Short mmCIF file of C-alpha atoms in Angstrom, two decimals:
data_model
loop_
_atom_site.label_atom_id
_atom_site.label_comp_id
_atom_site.label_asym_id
_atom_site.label_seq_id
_atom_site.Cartn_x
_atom_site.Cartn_y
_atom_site.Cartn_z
CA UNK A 1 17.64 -15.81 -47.94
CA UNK A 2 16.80 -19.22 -49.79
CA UNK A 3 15.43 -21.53 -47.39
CA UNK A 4 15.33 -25.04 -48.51
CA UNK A 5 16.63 -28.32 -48.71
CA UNK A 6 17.36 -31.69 -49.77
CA UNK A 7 16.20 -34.92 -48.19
CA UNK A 8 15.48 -38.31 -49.06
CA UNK A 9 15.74 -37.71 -52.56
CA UNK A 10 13.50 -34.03 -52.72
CA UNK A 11 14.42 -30.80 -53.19
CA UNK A 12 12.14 -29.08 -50.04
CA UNK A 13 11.81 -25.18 -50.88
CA UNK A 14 9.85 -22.79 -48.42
CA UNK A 15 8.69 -19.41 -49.21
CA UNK A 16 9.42 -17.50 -45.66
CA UNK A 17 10.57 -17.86 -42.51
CA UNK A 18 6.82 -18.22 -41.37
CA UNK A 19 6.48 -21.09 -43.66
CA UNK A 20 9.90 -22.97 -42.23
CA UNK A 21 8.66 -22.94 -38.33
CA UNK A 22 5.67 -23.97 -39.20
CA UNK A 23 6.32 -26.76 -40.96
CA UNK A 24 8.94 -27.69 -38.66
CA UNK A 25 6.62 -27.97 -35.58
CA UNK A 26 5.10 -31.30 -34.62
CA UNK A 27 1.96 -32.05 -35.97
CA UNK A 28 -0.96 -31.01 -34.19
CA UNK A 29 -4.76 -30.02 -35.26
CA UNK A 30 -3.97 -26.23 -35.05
CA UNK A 31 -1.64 -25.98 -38.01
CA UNK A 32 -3.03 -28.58 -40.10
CA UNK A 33 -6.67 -26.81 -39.58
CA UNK A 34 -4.66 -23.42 -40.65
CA UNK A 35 -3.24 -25.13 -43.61
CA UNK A 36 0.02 -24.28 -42.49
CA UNK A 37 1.68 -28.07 -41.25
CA UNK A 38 3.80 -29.75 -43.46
CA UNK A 39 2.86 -32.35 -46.03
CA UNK A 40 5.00 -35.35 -44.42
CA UNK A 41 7.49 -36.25 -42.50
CA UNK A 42 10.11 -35.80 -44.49
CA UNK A 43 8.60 -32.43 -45.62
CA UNK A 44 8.78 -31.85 -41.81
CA UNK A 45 12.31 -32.94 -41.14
CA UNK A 46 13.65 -30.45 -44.21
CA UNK A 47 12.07 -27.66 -42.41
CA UNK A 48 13.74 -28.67 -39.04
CA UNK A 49 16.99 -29.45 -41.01
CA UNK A 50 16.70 -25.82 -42.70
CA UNK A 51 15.79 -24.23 -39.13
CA UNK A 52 18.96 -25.94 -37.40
CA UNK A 53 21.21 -23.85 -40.09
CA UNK A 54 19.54 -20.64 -39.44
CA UNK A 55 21.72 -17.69 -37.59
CA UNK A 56 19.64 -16.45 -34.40
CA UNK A 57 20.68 -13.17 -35.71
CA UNK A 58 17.86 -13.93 -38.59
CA UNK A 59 15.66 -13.91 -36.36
CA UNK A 60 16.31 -10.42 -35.72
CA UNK A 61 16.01 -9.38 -39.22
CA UNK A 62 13.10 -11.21 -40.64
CA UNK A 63 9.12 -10.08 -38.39
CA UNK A 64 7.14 -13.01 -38.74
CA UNK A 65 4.58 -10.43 -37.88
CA UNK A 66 5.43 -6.84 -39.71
CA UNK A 67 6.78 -4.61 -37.57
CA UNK A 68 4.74 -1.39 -38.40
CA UNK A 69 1.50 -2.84 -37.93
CA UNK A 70 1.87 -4.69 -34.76
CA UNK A 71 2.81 -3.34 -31.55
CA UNK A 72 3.47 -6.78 -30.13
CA UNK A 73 6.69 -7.04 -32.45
CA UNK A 74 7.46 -3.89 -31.91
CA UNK A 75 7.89 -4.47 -28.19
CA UNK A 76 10.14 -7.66 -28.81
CA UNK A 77 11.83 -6.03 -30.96
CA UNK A 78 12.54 -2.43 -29.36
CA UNK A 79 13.09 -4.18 -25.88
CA UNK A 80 15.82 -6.71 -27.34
CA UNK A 81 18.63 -7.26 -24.98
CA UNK A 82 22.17 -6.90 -27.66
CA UNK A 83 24.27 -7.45 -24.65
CA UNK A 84 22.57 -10.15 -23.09
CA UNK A 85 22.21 -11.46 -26.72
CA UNK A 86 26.01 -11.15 -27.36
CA UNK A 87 27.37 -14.61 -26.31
CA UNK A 88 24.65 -16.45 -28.50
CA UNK A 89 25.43 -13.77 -31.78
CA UNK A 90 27.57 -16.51 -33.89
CA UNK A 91 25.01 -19.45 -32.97
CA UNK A 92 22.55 -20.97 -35.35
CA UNK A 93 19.46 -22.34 -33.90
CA UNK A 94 20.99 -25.82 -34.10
CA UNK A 95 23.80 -24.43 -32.03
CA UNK A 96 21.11 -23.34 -29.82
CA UNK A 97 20.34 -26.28 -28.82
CA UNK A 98 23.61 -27.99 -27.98
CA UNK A 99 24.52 -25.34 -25.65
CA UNK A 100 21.46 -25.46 -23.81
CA UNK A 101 21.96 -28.97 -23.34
CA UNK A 102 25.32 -28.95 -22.06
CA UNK A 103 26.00 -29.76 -18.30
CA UNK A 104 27.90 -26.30 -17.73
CA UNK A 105 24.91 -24.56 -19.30
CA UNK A 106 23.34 -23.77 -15.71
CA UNK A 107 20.84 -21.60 -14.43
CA UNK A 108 22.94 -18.84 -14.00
CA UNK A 109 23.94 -18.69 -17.25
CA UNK A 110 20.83 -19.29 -18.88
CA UNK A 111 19.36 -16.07 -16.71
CA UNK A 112 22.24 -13.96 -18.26
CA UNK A 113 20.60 -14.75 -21.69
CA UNK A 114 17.18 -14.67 -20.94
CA UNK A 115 16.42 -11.08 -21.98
CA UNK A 116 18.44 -11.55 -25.31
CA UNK A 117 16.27 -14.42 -26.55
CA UNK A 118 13.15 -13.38 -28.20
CA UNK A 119 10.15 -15.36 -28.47
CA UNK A 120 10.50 -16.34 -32.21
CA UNK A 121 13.93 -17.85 -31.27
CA UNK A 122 13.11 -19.90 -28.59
CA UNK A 123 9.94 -21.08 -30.53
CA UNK A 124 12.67 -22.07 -33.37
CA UNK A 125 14.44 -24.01 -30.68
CA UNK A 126 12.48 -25.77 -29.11
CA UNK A 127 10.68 -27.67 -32.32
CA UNK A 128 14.07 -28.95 -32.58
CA UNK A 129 14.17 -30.83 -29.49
CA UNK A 130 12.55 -33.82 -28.00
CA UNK A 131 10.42 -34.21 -24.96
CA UNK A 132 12.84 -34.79 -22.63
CA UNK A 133 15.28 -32.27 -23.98
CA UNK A 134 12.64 -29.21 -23.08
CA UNK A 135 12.35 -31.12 -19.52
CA UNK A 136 16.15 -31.08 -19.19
CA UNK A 137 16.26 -27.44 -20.40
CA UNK A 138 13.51 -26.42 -18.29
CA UNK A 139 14.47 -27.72 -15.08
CA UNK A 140 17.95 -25.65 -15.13
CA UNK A 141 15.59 -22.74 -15.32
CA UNK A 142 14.60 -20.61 -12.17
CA UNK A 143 12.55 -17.68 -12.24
CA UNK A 144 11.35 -16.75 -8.90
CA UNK A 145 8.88 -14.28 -7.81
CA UNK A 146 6.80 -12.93 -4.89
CA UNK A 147 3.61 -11.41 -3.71
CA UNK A 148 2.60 -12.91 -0.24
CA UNK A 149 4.87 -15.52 -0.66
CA UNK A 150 7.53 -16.83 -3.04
CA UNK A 151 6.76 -18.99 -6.16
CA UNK A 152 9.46 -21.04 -8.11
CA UNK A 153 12.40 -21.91 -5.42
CA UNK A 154 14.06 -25.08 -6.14
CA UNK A 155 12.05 -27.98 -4.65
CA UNK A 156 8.54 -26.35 -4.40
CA UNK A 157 5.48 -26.56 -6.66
CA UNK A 158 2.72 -24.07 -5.88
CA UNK A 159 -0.89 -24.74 -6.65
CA UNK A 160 -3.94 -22.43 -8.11
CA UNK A 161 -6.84 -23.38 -6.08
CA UNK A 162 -9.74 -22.46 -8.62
CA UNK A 163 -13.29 -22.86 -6.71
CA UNK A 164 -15.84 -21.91 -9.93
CA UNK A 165 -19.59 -22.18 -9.28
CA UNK A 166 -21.90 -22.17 -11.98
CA UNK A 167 -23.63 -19.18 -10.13
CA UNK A 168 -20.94 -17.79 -8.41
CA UNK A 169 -22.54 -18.55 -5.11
CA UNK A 170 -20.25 -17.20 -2.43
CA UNK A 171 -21.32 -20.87 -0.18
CA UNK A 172 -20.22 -22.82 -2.87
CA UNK A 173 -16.98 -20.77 -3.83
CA UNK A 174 -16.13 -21.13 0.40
CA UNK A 175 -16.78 -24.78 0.21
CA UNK A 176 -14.47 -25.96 -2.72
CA UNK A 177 -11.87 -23.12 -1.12
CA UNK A 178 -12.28 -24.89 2.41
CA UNK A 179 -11.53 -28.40 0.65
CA UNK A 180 -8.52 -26.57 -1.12
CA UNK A 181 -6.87 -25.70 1.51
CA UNK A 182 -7.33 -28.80 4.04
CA UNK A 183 -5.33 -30.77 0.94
CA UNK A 184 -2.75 -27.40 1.49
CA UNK A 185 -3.76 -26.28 -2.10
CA UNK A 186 -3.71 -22.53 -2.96
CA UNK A 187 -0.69 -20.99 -2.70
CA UNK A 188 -0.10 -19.86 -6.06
CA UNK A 189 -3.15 -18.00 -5.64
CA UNK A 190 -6.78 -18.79 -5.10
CA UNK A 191 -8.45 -17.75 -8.37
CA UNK A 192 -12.27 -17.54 -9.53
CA UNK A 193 -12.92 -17.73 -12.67
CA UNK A 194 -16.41 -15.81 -12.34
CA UNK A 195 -19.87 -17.15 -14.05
CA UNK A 196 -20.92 -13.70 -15.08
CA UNK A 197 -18.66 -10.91 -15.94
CA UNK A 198 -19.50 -7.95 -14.09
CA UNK A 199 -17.87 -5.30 -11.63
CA UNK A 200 -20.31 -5.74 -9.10
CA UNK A 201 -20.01 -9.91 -8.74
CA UNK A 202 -16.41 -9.60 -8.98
CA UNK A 203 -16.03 -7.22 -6.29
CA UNK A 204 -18.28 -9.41 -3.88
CA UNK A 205 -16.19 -12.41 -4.81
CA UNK A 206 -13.12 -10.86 -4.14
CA UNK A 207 -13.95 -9.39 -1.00
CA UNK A 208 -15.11 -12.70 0.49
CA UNK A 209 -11.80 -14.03 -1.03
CA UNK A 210 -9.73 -11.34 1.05
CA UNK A 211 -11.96 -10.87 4.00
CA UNK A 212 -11.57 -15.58 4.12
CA UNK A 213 -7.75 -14.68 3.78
CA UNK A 214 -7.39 -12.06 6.31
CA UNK A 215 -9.55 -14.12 8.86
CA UNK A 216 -7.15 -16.64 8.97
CA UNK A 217 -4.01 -14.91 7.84
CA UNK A 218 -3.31 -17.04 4.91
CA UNK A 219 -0.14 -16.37 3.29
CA UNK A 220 -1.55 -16.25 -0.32
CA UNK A 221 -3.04 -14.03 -3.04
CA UNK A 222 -6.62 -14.18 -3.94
CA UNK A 223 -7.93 -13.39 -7.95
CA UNK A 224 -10.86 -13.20 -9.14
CA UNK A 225 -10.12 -13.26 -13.53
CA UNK A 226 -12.19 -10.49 -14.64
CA UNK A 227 -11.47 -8.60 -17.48
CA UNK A 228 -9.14 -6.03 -16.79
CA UNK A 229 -11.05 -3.51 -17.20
CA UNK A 230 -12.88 -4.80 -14.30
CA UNK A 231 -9.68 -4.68 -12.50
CA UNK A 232 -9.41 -1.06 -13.26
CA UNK A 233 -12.85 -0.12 -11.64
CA UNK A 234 -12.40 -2.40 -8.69
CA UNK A 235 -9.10 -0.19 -8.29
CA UNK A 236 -11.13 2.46 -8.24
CA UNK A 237 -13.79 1.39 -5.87
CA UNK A 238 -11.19 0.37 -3.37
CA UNK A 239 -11.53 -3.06 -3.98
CA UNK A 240 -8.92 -5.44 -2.24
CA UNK A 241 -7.23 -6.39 -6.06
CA UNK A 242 -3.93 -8.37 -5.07
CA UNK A 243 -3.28 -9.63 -8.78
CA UNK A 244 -4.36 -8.10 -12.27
CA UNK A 245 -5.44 -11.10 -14.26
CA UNK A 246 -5.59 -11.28 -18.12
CA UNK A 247 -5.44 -13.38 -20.65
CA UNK A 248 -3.13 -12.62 -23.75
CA UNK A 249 -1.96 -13.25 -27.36
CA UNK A 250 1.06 -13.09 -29.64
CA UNK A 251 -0.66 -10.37 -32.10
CA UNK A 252 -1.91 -6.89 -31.45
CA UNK A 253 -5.03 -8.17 -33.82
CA UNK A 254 -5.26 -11.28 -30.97
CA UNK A 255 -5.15 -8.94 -28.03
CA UNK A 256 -7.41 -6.10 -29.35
CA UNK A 257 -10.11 -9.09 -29.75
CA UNK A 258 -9.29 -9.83 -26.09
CA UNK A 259 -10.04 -6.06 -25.88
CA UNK A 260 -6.69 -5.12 -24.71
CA UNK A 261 -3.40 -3.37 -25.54
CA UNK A 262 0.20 -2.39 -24.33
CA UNK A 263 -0.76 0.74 -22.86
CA UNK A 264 -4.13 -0.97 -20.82
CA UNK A 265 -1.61 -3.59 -19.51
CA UNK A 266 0.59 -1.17 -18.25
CA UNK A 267 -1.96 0.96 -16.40
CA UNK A 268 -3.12 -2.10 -14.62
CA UNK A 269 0.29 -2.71 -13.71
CA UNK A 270 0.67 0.57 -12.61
CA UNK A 271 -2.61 0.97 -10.59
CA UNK A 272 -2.03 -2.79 -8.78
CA UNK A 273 1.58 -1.46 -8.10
CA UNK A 274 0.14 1.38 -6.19
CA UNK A 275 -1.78 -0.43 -3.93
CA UNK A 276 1.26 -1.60 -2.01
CA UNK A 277 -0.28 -5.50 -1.51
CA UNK A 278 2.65 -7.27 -1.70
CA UNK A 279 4.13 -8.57 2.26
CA UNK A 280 7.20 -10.17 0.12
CA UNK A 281 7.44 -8.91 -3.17
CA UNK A 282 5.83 -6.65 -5.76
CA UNK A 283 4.34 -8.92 -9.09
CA UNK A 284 0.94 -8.09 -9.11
CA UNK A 285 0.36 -9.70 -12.47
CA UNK A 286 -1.44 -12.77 -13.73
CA UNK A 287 -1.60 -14.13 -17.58
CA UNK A 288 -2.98 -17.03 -19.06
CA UNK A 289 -2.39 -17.89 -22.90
CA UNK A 290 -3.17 -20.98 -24.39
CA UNK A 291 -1.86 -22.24 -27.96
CA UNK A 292 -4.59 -21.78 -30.98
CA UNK A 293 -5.81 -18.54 -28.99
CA UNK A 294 -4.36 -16.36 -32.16
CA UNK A 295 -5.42 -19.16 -34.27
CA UNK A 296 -9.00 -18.75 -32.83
CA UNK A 297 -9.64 -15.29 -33.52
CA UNK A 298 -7.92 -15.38 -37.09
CA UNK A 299 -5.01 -13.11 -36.06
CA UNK A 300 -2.26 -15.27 -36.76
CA UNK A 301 -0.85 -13.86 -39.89
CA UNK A 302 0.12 -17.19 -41.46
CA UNK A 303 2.30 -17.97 -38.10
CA UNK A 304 2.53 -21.62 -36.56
CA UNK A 305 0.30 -21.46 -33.25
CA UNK A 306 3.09 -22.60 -30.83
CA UNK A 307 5.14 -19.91 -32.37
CA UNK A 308 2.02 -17.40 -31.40
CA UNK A 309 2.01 -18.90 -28.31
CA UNK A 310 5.90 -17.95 -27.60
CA UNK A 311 5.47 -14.29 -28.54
CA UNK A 312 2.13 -14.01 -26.24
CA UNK A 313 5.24 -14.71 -23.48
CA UNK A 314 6.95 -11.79 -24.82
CA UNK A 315 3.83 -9.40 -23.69
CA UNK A 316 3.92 -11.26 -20.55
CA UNK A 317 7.50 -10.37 -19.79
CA UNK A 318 7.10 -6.57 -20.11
CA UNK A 319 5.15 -6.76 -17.03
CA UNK A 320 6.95 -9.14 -14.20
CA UNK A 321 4.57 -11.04 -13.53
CA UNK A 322 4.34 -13.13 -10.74
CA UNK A 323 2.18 -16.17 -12.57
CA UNK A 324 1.63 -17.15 -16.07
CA UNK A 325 -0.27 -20.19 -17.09
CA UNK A 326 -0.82 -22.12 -20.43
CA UNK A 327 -4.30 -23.84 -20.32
CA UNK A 328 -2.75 -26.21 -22.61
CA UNK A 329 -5.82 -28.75 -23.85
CA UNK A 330 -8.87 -25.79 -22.94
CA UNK A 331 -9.03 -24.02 -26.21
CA UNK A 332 -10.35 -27.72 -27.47
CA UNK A 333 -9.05 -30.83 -30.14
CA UNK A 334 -9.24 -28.33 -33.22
CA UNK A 335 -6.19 -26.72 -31.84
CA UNK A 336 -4.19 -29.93 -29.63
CA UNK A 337 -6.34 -33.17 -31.02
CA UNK A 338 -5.37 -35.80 -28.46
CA UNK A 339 -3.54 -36.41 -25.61
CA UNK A 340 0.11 -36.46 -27.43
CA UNK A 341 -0.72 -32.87 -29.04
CA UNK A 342 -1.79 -31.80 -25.17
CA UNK A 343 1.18 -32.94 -23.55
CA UNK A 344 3.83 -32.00 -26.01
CA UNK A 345 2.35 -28.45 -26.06
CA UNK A 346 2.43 -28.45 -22.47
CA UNK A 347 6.47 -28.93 -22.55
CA UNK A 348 7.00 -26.72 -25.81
CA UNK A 349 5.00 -23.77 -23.43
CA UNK A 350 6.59 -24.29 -20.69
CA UNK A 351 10.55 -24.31 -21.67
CA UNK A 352 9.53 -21.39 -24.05
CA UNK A 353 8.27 -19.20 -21.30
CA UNK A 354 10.80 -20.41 -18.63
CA UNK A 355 13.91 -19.41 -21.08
CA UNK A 356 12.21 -15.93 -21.31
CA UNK A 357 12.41 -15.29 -17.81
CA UNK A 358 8.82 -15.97 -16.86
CA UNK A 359 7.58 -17.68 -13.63
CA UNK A 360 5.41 -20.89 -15.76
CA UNK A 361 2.59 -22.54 -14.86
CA UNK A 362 0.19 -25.05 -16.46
CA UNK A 363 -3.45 -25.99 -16.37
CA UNK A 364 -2.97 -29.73 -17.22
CA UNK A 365 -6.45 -29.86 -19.05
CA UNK A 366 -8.70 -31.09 -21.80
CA UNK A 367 -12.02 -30.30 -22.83
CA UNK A 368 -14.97 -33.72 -22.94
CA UNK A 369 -14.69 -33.76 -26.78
CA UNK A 370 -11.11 -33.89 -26.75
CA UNK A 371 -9.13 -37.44 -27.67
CA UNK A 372 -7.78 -37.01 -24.31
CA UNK A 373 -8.16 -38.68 -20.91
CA UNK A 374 -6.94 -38.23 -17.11
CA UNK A 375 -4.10 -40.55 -17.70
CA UNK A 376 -2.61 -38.06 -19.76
CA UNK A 377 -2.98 -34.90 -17.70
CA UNK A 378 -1.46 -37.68 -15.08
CA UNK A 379 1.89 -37.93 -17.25
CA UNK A 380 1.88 -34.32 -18.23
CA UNK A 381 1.66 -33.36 -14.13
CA UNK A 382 4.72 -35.23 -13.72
CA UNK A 383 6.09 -34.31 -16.53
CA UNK A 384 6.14 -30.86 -16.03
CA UNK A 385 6.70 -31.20 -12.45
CA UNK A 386 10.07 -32.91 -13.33
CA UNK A 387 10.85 -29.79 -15.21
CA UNK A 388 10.70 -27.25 -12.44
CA UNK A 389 6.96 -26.12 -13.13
CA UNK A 390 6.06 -23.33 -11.29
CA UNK A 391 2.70 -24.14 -10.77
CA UNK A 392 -0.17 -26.26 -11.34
CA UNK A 393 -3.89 -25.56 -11.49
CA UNK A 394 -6.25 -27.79 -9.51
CA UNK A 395 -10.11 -27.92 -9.04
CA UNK A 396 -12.80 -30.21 -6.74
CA UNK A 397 -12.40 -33.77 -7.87
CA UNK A 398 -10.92 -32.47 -11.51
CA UNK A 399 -13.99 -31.32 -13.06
CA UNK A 400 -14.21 -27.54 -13.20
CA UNK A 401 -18.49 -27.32 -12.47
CA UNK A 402 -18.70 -24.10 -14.20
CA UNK A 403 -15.93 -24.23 -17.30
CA UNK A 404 -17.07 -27.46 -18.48
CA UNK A 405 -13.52 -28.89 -18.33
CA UNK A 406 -11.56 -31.72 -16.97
CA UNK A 407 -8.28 -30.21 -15.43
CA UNK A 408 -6.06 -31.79 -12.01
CA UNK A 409 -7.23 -32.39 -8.70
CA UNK A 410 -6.38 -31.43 -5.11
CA UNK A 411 -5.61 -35.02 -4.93
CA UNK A 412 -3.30 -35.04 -7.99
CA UNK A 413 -1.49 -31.86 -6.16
CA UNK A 414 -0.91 -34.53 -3.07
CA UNK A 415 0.67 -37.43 -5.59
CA UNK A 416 2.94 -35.58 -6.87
CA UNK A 417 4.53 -34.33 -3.51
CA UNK A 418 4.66 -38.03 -2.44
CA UNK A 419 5.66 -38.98 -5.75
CA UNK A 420 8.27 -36.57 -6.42
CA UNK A 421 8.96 -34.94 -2.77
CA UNK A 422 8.15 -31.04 -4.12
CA UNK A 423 7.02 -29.28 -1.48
CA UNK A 424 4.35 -25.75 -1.53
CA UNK A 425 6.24 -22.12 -1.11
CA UNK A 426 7.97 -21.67 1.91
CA UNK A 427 5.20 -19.22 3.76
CA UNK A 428 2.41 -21.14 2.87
CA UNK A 429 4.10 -24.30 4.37
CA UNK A 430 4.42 -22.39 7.52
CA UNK A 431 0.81 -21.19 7.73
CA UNK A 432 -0.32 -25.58 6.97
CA UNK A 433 2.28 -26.21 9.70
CA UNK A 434 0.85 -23.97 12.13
CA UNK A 435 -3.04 -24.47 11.80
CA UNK A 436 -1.49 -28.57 12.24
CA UNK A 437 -2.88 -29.44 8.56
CA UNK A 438 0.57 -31.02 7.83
CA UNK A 439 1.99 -33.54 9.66
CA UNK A 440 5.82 -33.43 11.21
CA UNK A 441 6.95 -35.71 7.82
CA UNK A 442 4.86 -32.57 5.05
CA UNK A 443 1.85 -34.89 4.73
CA UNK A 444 -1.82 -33.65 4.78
CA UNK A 445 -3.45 -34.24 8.44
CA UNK A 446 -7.12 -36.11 7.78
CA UNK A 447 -10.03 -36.44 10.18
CA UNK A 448 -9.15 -39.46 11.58
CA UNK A 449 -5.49 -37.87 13.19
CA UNK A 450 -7.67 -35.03 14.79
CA UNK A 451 -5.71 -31.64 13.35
CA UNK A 452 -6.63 -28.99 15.44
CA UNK A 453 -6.60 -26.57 12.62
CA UNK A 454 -8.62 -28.86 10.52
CA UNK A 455 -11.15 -29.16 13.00
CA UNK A 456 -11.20 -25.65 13.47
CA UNK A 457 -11.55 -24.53 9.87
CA UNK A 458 -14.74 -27.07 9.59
CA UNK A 459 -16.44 -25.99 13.15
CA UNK A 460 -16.40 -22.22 11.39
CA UNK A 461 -17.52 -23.40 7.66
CA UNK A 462 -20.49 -25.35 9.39
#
């Protein structure tokens, strides 16, 4: 199939479907540093005017990644839903578009397609679209799932409350949790990200996480993102695992450097499964992806990296899990330069995973050497709230201690349910209500109005 086009005055040709997404994507540092962005503007809006014409059904024809040597195609592919798929057959990807946006396009009836989308065509999609198109889209969208309690009902945001230390000191992980959850952050789950990789620390972290959770019967899910082979062991130690954690990539090349595959992914699913965790509900899964991850470890194959980015949410998929996250500004500026590149990511990864079904998140970050700054994680934390987010990741005072990073606050977590009246999942609202560390109206008690539970949560950390 020719693709190519003419526009203001050029005859635009592009040799593959690879070629046509990529060039059609905003710009950002990623694909230029690949050699894969367009030339210009105009060069751009050919591709996106050649993309608009395209039959989703090509999408089904042409692998951007080759379908014998990667297992990750294979599984969009052989897991395709043609039924689900049938009411969007005849459309092109500009087509696409203008059904998503119409008012009678609701959430039911963008669940029914869900599983018939793949990743490549909701990639196409969305670099068609502006920023508040894939916040329109997006909010329609509701995946809900459940563990301890339930993430993604209309009107709540849930929080990650991450409490690194640089030396995984079990005082200093219980102090930034303790200051978590007096701002009623955590109930997305309260994740370490550990210092030092190892079975052992991860085991002790995770059973001061669960022993903290049981003590005062916190409706949440505790995570501490080892590898998951770590997972595995701790399994097999008896460790109190609530939530397999990995992160993951649109290539089988990408994922075998994370030193996964498929068939690990499903035994951890499997083996978390068994444990029987869940009080409300069965995902037992965590993923994080991030775009330029594919990018990063050369295992692209001449793909656009938001387009990589969309197919690491088909592996996600396969599993149900009950959180995924795109640490949108982490990977650093050589992938998302500046705060524009960060926050239109952020949207692009969000409506991509949402209209696959997934339960999104974000960590609303940047790295010190980015051309980024806190006012734009403060426009992308609305934004995305706006847009039915999931979840959003927040650390002590913004500044992960052990990552090196600047992500969102506890604080930020507390604008944005003034701001924007979101509240956190039902159970864990209970649980602040009843140790008294909300007030009658949802705010956060402080000091000076005397909470009882507040009070009582300090008397034991002292």
């Amino acid at each position: 199939m020719p693709y190519r086009c003419d526009f203001a005055g050029e005859r635009h040709h592009f040799t593959s479907l690879a070629q046509v997404m990529a060039c059609a994507s905003p710009a950002r540092s990623g694909d230029a540093l690949a050699g894969l962005s367009a030339q210009s503007a105009a060069h751009r809006v050919a591709a996106r005017a050649v993309l608009a014409d395209l039959p989703l059904r090509h999408f089904l024809d042409v692998a951007l990644v080759p379908y014998e040597s990667d297992e990750v195609t294979r599984l969009i592919v052989d897991t395709h839903d043609t039924t689900a798929f049938a009411p969007l057959s005849s459309m092109t990807v500009g087509d696409l578009r203008d059904w998503l946006l119409r008012p009678e396009t609701d959430s039911a009836a963008l669940a029914a397609v869900a599983s018939g989308l793949t990743p490549e065509m909701v990639a196409a999609v969305s670099k068609l679209m502006r920023n508040q198109d894939l916040i329109i889209v997006a909010q329609k969208v509701r995946v809900v799932t459940a563990f301890r309690n339930t993430i993604g009902l209309p009107g709540r945001l849930a929080t990650r409350l991450q409490p690194n230390h640089p030396a995984d000191d079990p005082r200093g992980v219980a102090a930034a949790v303790l200051d978590g959850l007096i701002h009623g952050v955590g109930d997305a789950v309260i994740g370490i990200n550990p210092a030092t990789d190892s079975v052992p620390g991860a085991l002790r972290l995770l059973t001061m996480l669960d022993d903290l959770r049981e003590r005062y019967a916190i409706p949440t899910q505790t995570c501490v993102l080892t590898h998951v082979t770590n997972s595995l062991d701790i399994i097999a130690r008896g460790g109190p695992v609530d939530l397999v954690f990995q992160s993951v990539a649109g290539s089988e090349l990408a994922n075998r450097g994370f030193g996964i595959d498929l068939a690990l992914l499903h035994e951890a699913h499997d083996a978390a499964r068994s444990l029987g965790r869940g009080t409300v509900g069965g995902n037992v899964m965590y993923f994080e992806t991030g775009q330029g991850a594919a990018l990063s470890a050369n295992a692209h194959h001449g793909v656009d990296q938001q387009t990589m980015e969309a197919r690491a949410y088909g592996v996600a998929r396969a599993f149900d899990p009950l959180l995924v996250n795109t640490v949108v500004g982490f990977i650093g500026p050589e992938y998302l330069y500046d705060g524009k590149e960060i926050i239109r990511a952020g949207l692009e990864d969000h409506f991509c995973g949402k209209l696959l079904g997934l339960p999104m998140g974000c960590d609303a970050c940047y790295t010190n050497h980015a051309e980024a700054d806190q006012d734009d994680m403060d426009t992308l934390m609305t934004v995305l709230t706006v847009a039915g987010c999931s979840f959003l990741i927040c650390v002590p005072g913004n500044d992960d201690v052990m990552l090196s990073y600047q992500s969102l606050s506890f604080h930020d977590a507390l604008a944005l349910r003034t701001m924007l009246g979101v509240r956190a999942a039902p159970e864990f609202e209970t649980w602040l209500e009843t140790m008294d560390l909300i007030a009658p109206d949802g705010s956060i008690r402080t000091l000076e109005n005397g909470p009882a539970g507040l009070v009582h949560l300090l008397g034991d950390a002292a």
